[in-house]
Short mmCIF file of C-alpha atoms and ligand atoms in Angstrom, two decimals:
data_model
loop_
_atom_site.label_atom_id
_atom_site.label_comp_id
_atom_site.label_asym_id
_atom_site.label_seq_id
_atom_site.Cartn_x
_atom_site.Cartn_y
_atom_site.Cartn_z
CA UNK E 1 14.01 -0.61 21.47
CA UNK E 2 14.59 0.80 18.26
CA UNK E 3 11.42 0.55 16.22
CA UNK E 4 11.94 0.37 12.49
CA UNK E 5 9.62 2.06 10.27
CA UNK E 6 7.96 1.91 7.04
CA UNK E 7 5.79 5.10 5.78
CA UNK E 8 3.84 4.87 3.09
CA UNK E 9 2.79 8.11 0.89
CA UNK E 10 1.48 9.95 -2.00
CA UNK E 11 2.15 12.98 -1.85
CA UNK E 12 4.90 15.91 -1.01
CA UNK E 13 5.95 14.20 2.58
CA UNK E 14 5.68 17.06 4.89
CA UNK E 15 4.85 14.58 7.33
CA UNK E 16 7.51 12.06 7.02
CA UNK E 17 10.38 14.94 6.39
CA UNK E 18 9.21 15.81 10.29
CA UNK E 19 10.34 11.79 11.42
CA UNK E 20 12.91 11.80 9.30
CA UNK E 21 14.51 14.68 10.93
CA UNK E 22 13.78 13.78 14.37
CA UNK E 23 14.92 10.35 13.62
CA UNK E 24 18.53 11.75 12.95
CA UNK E 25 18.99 12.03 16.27
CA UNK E 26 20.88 9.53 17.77
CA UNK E 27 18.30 9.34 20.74
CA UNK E 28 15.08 9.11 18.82
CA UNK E 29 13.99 5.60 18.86
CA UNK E 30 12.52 4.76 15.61
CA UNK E 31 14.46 4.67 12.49
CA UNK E 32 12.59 4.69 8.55
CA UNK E 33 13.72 2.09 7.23
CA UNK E 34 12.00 2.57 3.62
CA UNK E 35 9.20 5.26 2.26
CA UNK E 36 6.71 3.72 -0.07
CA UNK E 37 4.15 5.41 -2.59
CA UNK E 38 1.27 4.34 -4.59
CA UNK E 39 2.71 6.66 -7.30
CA UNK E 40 5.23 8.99 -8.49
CA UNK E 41 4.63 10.95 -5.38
CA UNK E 42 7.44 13.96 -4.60
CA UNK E 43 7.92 12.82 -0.93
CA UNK E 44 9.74 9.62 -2.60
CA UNK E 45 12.94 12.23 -3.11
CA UNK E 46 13.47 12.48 0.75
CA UNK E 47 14.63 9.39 0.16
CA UNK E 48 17.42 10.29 -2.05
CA UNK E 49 18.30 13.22 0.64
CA UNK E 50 18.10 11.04 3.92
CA UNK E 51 19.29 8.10 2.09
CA UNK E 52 16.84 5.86 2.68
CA UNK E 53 15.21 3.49 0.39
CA UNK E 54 12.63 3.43 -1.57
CA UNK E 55 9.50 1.59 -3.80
CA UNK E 56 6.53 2.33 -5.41
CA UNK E 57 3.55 -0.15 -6.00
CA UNK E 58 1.35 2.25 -8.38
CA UNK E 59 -2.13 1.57 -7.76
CA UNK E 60 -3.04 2.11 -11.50
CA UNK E 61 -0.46 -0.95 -12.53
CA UNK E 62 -3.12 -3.67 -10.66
CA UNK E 63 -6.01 -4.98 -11.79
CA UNK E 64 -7.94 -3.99 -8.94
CA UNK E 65 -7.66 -2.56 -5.36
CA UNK E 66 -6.88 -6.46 -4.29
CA UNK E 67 -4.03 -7.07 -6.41
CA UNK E 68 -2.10 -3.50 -5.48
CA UNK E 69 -2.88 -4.64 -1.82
CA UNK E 70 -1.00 -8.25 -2.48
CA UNK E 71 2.15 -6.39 -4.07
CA UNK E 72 2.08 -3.69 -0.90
CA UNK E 73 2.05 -6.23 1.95
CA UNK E 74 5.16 -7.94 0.07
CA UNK E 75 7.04 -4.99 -0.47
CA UNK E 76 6.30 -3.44 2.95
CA UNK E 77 7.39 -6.84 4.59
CA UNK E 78 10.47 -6.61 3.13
CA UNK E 79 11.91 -4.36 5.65
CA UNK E 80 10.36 -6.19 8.28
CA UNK E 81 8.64 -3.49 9.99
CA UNK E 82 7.79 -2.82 13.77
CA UNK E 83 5.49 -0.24 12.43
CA UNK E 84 3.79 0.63 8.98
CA UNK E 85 2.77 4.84 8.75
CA UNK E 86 0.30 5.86 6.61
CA UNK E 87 0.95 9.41 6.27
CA UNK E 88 -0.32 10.91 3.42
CA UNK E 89 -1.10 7.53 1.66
CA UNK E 90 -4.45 8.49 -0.42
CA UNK E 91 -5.87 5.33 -1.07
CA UNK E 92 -7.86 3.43 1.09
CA UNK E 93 -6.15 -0.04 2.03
CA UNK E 94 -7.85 -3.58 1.18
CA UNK E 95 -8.74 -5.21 4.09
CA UNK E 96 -5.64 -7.86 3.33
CA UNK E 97 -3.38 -4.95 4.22
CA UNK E 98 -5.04 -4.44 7.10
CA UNK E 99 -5.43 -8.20 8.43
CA UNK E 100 -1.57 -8.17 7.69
CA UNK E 101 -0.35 -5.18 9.82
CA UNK E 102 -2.77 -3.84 12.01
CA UNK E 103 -2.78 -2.37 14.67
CA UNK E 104 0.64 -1.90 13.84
CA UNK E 105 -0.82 0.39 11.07
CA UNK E 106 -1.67 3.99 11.86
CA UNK E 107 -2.90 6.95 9.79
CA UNK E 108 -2.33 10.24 10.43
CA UNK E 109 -5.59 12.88 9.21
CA UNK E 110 -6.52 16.49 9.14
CA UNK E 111 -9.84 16.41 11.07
CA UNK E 112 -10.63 15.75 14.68
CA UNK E 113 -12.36 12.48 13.70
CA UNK E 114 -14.93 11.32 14.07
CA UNK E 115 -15.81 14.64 12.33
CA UNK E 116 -15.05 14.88 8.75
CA UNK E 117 -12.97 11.16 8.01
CA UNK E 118 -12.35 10.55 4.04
CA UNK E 119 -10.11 12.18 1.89
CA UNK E 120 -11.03 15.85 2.21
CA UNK E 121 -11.02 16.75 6.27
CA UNK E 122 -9.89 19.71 5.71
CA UNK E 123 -12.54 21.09 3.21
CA UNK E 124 -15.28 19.42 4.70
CA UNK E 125 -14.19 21.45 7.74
CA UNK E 126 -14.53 24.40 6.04
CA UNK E 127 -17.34 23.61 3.94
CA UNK E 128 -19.60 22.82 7.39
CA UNK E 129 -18.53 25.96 8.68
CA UNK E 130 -17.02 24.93 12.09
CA UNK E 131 -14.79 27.07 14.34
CA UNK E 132 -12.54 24.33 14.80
CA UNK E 133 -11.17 21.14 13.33
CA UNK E 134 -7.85 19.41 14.44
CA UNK E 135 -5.72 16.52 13.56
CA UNK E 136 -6.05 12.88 14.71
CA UNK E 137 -3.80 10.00 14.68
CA UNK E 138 -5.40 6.11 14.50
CA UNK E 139 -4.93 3.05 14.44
CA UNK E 140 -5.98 1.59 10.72
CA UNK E 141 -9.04 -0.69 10.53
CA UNK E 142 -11.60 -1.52 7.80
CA UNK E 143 -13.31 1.60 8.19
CA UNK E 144 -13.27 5.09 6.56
CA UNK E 145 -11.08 6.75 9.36
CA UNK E 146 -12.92 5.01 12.14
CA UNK E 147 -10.49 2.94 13.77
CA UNK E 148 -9.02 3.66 17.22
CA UNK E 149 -7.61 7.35 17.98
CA UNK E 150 -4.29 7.29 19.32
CA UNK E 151 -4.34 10.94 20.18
CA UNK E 152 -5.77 13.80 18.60
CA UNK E 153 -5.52 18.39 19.36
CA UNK E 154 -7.73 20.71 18.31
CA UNK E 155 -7.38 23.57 15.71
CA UNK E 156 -8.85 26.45 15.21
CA UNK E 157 -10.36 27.71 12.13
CA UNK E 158 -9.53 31.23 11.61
CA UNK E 159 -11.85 33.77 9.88
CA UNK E 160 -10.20 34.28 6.25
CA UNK E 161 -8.63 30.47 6.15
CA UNK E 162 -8.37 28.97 2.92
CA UNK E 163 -8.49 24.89 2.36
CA UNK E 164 -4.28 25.33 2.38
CA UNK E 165 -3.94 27.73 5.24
CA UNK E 166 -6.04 25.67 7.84
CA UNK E 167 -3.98 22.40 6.15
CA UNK E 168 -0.81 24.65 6.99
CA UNK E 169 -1.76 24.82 10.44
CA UNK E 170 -2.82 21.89 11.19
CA UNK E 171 0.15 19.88 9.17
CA UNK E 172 3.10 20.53 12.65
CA UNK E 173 -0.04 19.30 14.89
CA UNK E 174 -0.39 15.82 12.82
CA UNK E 175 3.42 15.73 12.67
CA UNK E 176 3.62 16.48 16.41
CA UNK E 177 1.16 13.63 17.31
CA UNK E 178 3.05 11.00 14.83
CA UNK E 179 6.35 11.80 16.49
CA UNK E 180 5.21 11.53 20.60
CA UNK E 181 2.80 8.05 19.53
CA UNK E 182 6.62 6.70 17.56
CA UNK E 183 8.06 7.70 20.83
CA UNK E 184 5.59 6.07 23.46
CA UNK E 185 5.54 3.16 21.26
CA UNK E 186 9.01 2.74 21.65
CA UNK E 187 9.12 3.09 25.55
CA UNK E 188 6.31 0.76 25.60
CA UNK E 189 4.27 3.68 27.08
CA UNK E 190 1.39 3.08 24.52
CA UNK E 191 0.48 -0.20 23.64
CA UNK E 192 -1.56 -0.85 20.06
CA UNK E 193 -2.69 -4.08 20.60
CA UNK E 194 -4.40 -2.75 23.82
CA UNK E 195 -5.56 0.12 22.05
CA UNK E 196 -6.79 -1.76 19.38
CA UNK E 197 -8.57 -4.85 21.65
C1 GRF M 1 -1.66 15.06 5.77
O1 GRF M 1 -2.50 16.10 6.22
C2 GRF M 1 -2.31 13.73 6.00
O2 GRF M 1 -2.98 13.63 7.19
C3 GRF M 1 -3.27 13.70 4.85
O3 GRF M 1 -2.48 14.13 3.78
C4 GRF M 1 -1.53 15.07 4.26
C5 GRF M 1 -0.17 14.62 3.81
O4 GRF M 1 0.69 15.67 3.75
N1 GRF M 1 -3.87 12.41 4.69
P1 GRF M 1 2.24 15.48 3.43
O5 GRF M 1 2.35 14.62 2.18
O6 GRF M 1 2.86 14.82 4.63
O7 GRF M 1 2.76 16.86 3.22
#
């Protein structure tokens, strides 16, 4: 089974330039099929260079977290996905997003969660002073980076690291992680709706 994807982002796309290039294999079994944004995020121009589509529902153009959540479900279903990536996306999701998709609706984030969930895992990381952190992959749910891990590694912190070194390092672990979980979701070797039960 090819499994068509839709990732959704806000900012430079480090993450999805990883499936996109494994997904230019003929063998890889998950195609993007469109890259959204909740802004004018630079990761949108992979699109232009892999030649896949495009939208953006900007979260500032709604009257309210509800309203951007509407427009996202009807853009994302569009392209009929198999599975929706949030990789990168910055906003937290309405639960109408998440009734809609999940738990074909994953998240990628730079902590070994539960430890340090919301939008700075990586600082918190630093700011607490741990030896190491990591990089987990889950299945969305209405919770702050609490829903089901898929699969998660380790990473060390290293004396010296700055908030954008450790991020650095721990960047080809989350992209690692997203790219095996697309690929044992296509061989039916992992199972979300298990996962998620
Ligand atoms: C990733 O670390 C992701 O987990 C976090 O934001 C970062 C996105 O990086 N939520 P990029 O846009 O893929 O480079």
């Amino acid at each position: 089974m090819v499994l068509k994807l839709v990732v959704l982002i806000s900012g430079t796309g480090s993450n999805l330039r990883s499936l996109l290039e494994a997904s230019q294999d003929a063998q890889f079994p998950a195609r993007v099929v469109a890259i959204g944004a909740d802004r004018d995020a630079d990761g949108l121009a992979l699109g232009e260079e892999f030649g896949i589509p495009t939208f953006t529902v900007p979260f500032t153009a709604f009257p309210d977290r509800e309203a951007w959540g509407t427009e996202l479900i009807a853009q994302v279903r569009l392209w009929e996905p198999d599975l929706v990536i949030l990789s990168g996306l910055m906003r937290l999701v309405p639960a109408a997003v998440v009734d809609a998709f999940s738990p074909h609706l994953i998240n990628t984030h730079p902590a070994y969660l539960p430890e340090f969930p919301g939008a700075h895992g990586v600082r918190d990381a630093l700011a607490a002073g741990v030896d190491q952190t990591g990089a987990s992959l889950i299945v969305v749910d209405n919770s702050v980076d609490g829903g089901p891990i898929i699969a998660q590694e380790r990473v060390p912190v290293l004396p010296g690291d700055t908030e954008s070194s450790l991020h650095d390092r721990i960047k080809p672990v989350e992209r690692r992680l997203l790219i095996q979980a697309v690929l044992d979701i296509a061989n039916s070797h992992l199972d979300l709706k298990e996962l998620a039960r």
